[in-house]
mmCIF file of C-alpha atoms in Angstrom:
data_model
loop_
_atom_site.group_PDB
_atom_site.id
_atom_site.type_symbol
_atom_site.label_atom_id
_atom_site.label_comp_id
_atom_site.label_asym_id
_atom_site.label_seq_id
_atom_site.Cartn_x
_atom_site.Cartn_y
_atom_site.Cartn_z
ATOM 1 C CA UNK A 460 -14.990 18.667 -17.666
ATOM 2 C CA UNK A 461 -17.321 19.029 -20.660
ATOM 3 C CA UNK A 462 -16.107 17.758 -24.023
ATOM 4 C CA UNK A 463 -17.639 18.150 -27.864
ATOM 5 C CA UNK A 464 -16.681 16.190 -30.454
ATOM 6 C CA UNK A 465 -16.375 19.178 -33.523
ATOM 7 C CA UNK A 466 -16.231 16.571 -36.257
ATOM 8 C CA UNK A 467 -15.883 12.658 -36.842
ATOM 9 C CA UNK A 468 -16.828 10.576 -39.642
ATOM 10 C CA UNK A 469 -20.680 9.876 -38.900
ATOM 11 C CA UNK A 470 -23.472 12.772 -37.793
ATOM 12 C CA UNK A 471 -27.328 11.994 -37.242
ATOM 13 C CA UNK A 472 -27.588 15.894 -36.295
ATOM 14 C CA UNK A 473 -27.526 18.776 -38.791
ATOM 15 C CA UNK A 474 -23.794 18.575 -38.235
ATOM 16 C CA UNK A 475 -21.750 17.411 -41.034
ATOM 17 C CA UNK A 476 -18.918 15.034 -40.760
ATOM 18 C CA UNK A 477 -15.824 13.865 -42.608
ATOM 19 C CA UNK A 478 -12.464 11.431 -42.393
ATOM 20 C CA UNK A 479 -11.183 13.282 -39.267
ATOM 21 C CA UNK A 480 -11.737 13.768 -35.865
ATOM 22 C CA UNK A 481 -11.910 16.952 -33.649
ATOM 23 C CA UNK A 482 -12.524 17.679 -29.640
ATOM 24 C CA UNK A 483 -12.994 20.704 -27.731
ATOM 25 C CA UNK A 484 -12.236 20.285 -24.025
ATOM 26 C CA UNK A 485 -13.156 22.526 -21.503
ATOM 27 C CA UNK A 486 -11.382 21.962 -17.742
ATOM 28 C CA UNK A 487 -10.912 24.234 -15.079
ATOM 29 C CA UNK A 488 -11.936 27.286 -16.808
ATOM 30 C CA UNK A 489 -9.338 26.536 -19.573
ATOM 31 C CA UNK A 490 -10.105 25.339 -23.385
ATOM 32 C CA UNK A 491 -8.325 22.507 -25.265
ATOM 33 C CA UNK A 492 -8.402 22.078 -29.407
ATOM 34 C CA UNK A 493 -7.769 18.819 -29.690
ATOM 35 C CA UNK A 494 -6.892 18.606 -33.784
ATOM 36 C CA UNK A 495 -8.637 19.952 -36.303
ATOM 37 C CA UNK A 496 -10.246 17.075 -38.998
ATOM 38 C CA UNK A 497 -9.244 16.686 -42.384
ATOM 39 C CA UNK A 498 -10.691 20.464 -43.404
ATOM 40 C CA UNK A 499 -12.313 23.857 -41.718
ATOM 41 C CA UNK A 500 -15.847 21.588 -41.138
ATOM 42 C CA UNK A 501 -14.825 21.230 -37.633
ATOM 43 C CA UNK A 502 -15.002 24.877 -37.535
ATOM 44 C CA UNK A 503 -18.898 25.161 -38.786
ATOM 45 C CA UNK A 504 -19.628 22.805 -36.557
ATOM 46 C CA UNK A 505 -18.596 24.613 -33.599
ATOM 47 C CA UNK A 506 -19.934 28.076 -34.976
ATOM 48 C CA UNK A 507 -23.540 26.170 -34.877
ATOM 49 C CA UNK A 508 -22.750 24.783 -31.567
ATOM 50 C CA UNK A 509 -22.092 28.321 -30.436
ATOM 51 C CA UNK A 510 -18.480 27.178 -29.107
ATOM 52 C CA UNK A 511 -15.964 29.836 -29.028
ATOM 53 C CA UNK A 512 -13.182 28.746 -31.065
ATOM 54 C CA UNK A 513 -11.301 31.939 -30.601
ATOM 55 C CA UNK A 514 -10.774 31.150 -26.503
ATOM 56 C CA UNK A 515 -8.612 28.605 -26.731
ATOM 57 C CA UNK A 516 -5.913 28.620 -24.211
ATOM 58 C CA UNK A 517 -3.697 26.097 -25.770
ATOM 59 C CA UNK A 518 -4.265 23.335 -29.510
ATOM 60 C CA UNK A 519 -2.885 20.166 -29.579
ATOM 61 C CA UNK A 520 -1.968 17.973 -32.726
ATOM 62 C CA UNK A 521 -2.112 14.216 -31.518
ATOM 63 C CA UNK A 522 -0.195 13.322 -34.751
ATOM 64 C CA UNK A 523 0.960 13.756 -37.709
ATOM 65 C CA UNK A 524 -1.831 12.983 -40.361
ATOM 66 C CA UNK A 525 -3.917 15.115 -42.737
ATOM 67 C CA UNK A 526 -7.091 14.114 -40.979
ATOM 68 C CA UNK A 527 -6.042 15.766 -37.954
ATOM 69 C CA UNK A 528 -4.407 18.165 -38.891
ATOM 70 C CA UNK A 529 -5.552 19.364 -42.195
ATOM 71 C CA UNK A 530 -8.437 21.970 -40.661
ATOM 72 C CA UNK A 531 -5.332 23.710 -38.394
ATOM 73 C CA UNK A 532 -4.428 25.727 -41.777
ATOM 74 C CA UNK A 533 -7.889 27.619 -41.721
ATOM 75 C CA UNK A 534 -7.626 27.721 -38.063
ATOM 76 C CA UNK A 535 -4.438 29.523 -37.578
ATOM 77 C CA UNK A 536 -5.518 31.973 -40.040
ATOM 78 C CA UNK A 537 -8.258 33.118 -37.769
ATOM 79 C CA UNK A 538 -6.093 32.741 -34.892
ATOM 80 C CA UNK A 539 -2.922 34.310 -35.211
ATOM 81 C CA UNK A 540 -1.984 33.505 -31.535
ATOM 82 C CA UNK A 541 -2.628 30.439 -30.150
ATOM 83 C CA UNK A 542 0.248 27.727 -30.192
ATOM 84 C CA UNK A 543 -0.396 24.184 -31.154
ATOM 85 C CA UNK A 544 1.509 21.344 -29.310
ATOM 86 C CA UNK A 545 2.592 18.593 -31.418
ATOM 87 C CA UNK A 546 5.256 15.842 -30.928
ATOM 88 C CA UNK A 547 9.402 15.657 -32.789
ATOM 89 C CA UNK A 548 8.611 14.304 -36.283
ATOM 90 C CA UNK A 549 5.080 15.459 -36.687
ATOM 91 C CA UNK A 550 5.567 16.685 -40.347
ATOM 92 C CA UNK A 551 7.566 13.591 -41.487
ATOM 93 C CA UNK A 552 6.253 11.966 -44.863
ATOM 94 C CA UNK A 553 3.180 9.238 -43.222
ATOM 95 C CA UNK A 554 2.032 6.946 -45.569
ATOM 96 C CA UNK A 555 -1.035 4.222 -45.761
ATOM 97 C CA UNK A 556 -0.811 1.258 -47.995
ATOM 98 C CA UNK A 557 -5.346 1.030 -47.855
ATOM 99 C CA UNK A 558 -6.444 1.339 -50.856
ATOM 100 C CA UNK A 559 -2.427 1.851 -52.532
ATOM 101 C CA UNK A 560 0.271 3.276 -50.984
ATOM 102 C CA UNK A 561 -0.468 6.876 -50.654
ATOM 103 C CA UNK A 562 0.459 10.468 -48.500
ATOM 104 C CA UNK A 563 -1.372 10.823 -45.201
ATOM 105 C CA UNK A 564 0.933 13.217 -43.398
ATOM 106 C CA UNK A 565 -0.007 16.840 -42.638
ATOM 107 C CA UNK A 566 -0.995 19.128 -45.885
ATOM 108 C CA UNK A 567 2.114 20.487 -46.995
ATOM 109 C CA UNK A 568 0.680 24.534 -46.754
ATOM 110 C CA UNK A 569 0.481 23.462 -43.122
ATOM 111 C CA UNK A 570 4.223 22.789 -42.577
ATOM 112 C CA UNK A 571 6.035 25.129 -44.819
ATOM 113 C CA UNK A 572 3.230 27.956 -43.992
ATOM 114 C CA UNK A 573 2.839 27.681 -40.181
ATOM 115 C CA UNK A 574 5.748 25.829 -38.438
ATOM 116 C CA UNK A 575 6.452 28.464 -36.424
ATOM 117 C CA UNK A 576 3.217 28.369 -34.556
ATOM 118 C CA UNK A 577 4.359 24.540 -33.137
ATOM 119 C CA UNK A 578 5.495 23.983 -30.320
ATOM 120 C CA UNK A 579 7.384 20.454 -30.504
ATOM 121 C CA UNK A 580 8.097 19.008 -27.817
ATOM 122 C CA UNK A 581 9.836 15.423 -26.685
ATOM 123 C CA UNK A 582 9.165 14.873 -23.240
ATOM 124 C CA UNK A 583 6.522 15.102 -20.943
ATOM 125 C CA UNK A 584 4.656 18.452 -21.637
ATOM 126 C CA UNK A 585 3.200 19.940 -18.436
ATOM 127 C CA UNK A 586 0.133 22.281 -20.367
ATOM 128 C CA UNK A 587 -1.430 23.259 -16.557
ATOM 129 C CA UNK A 588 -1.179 22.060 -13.019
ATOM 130 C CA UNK A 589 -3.295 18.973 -14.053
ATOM 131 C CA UNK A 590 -2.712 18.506 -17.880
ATOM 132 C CA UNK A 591 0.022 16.863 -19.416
ATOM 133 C CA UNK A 592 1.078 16.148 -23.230
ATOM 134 C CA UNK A 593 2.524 12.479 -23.108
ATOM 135 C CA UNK A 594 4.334 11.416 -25.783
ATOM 136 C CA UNK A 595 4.248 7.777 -27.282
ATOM 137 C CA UNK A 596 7.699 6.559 -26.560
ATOM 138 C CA UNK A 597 7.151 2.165 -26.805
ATOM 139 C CA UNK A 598 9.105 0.728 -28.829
ATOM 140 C CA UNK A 599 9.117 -2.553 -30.893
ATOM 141 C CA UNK A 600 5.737 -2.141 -32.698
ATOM 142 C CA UNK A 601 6.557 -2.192 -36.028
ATOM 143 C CA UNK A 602 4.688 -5.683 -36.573
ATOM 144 C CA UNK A 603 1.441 -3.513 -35.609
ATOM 145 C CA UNK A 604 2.172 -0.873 -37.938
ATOM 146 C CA UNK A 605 2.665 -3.235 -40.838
ATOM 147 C CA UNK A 606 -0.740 -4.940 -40.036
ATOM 148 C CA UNK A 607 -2.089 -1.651 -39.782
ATOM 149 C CA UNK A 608 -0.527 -0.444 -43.204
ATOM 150 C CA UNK A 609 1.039 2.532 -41.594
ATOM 151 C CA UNK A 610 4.565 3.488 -42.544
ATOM 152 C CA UNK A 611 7.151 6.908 -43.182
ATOM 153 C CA UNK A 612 9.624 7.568 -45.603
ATOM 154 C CA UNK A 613 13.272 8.119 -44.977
ATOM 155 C CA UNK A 614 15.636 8.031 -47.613
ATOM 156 C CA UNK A 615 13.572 7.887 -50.480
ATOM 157 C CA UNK A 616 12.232 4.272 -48.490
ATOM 158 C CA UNK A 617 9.388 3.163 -47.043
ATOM 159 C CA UNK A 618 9.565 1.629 -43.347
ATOM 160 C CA UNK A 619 6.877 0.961 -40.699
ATOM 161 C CA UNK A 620 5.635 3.624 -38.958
ATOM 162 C CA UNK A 621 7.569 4.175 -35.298
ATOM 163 C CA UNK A 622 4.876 5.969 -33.892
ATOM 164 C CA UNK A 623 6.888 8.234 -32.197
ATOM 165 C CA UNK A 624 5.223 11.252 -33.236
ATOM 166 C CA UNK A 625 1.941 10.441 -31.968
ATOM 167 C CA UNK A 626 0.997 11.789 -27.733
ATOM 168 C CA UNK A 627 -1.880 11.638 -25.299
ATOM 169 C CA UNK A 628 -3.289 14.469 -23.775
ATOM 170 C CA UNK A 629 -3.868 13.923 -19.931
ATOM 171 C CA UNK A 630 -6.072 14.763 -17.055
ATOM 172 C CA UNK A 631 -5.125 14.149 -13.450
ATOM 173 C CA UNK A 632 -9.010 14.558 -12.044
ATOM 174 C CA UNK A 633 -10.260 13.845 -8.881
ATOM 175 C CA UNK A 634 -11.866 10.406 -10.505
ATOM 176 C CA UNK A 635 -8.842 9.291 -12.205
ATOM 177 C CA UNK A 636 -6.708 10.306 -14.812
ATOM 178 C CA UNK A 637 -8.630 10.575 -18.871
ATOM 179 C CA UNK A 638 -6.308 10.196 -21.648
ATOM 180 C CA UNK A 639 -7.343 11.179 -25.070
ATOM 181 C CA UNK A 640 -5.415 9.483 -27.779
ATOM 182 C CA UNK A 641 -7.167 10.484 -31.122
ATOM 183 C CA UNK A 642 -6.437 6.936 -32.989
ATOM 184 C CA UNK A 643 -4.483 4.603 -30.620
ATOM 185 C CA UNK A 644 -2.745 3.130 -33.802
ATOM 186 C CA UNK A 645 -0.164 1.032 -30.943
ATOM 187 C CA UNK A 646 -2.937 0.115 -29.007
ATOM 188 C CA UNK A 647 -4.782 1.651 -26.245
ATOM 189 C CA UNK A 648 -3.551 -0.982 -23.954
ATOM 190 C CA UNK A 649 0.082 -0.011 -24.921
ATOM 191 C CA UNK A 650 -0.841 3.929 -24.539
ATOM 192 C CA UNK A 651 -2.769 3.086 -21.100
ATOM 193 C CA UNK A 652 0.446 1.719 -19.420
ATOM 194 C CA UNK A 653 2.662 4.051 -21.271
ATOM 195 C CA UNK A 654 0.765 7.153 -19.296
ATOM 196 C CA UNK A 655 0.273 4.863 -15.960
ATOM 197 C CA UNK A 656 4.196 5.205 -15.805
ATOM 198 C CA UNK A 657 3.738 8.911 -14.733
ATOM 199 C CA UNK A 658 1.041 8.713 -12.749
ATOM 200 C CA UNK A 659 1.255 5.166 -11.251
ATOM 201 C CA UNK A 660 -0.520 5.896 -7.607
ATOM 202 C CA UNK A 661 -3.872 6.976 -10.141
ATOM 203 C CA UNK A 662 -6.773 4.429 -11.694
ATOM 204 C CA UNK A 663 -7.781 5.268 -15.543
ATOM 205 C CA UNK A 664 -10.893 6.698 -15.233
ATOM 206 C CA UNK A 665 -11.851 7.540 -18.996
ATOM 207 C CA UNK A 666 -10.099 6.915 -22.159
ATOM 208 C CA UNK A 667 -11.175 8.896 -25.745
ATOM 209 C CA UNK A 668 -10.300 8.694 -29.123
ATOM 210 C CA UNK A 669 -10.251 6.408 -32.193
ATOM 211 C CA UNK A 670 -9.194 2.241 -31.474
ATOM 212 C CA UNK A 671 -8.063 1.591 -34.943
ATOM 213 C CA UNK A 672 -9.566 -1.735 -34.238
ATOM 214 C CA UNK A 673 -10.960 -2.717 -37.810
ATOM 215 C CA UNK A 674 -9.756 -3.991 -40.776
ATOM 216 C CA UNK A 675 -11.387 -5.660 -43.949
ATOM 217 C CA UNK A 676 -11.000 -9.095 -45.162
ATOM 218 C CA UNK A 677 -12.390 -9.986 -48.418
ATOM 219 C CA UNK A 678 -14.222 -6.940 -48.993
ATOM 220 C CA UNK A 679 -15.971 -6.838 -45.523
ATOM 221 C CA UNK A 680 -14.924 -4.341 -42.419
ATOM 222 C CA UNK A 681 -13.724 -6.664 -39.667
ATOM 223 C CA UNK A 682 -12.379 -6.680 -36.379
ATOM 224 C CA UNK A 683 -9.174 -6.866 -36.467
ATOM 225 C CA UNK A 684 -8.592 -8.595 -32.926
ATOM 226 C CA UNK A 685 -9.540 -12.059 -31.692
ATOM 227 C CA UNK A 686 -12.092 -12.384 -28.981
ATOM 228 C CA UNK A 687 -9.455 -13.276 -26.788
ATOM 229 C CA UNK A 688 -7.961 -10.010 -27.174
ATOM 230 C CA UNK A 689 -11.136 -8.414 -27.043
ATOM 231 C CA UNK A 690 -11.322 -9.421 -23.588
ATOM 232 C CA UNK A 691 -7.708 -8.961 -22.484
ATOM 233 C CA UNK A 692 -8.354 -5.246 -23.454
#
């Protein structure tokens, strides 16, 4: 398996970065788009990293937020064939409450101009003989969401977000199984046992993506987990 990271929010490279995250995965002589940032920078990034955007055998949208999904606009332009998985309820109104309440979901030229090129699924999603789309299905964590500022809209309110539109994309490997779960916003430990409950005879081998770990507190970025946690985890 060889995996690049296309775009994330720091660079000490001539690559540029931005609010987002990106990853190209290449298994089995088959290649993965693993969202697409917050714009098209993920795709000069991979033009000077000489990876072939164009070959990609299937995309996947983690979840519903601009700043992984906003690039998949310029991308499906170019690429007028390629599906893009993405979970029930992906283009639902998502909202943070950092910084104000305000609109993180999906750009709207994204849902109304491209929906057909989804493929949503609500299950299990079997993408090859060993890689699966799993969606986030625990329920109960609305506490986290509300720590975490995360909520949708329904009926004109505002309610924590459910999570349910968010899924892990999965390797059964010979070492183990690797999830990637671009921002873990219920907790990797939550998405780690979610996933073991399809392949429980397997040992996690890797696990990528964003924690969603920090917070601030009085102006200062902070952890947002005790020690004790820390090492639970």
């Amino acid at each position: 398996m060889e995996i690049t990271v296309l775009v994330e929010n720091t660079t000490d490279t001539e690559l540029q970065c931005e609010h987002g995250l990106s990853f190209w995965i290449s298994y089995k002589g088959k290649n993965y788009l693993l969202d697409a940032g917050s714009t098209d920078l993920f795709m000069q990034n991979a033009y000077i990293l000489q990876i072939p955007l164009e070959r990609a055998d299937a995309c996947v949208l983690s979840h519903g937020h601009y700043d992984h999904s906003g690039g998949f606009t310029s991308y499906l332009e170019k690429n007028k064939s390629v599906p893009v998985y993405a979970c029930q309820g992906f283009d639902e109104e998502y909202f943070s409450q950092s910084g104000g309440m305000h609109y993180i979901g999906i750009p709207k030229e994204l849902s109304q101009g491209y929906k057909e090129r989804f493929i949503v699924i609500d299950g299990p999603q079997k993408l090859d003989d060993t890689v699966w789309l799993i969606p986030h299905k625990t329920k109960g964590l609305e506490k986290v969401a509300e720590e975490a500022g995360l909520y949708k809209k329904k009926n004109e309110k505002f309610e924590p977000d459910d999570f349910m539109h968010e899924l892990s994309l999965v390797f059964d490997t010979e070492k183990g199984i690797i999830i990637f779960n671009s921002c873990s916003h219920s907790g990797f430990g939550v998405i780690i046992r979610e996933v073991k409950q399809y392949f429980p005879d397997k040992k996690t081998y890797a696990f990528f993506g964003g924690l969603h770990m920090k917070g601030k507190k009085d102006g200062k970025e902070i952890c947002r987990f005790t020690e004790e946690k820390i090492d639970q985890l």
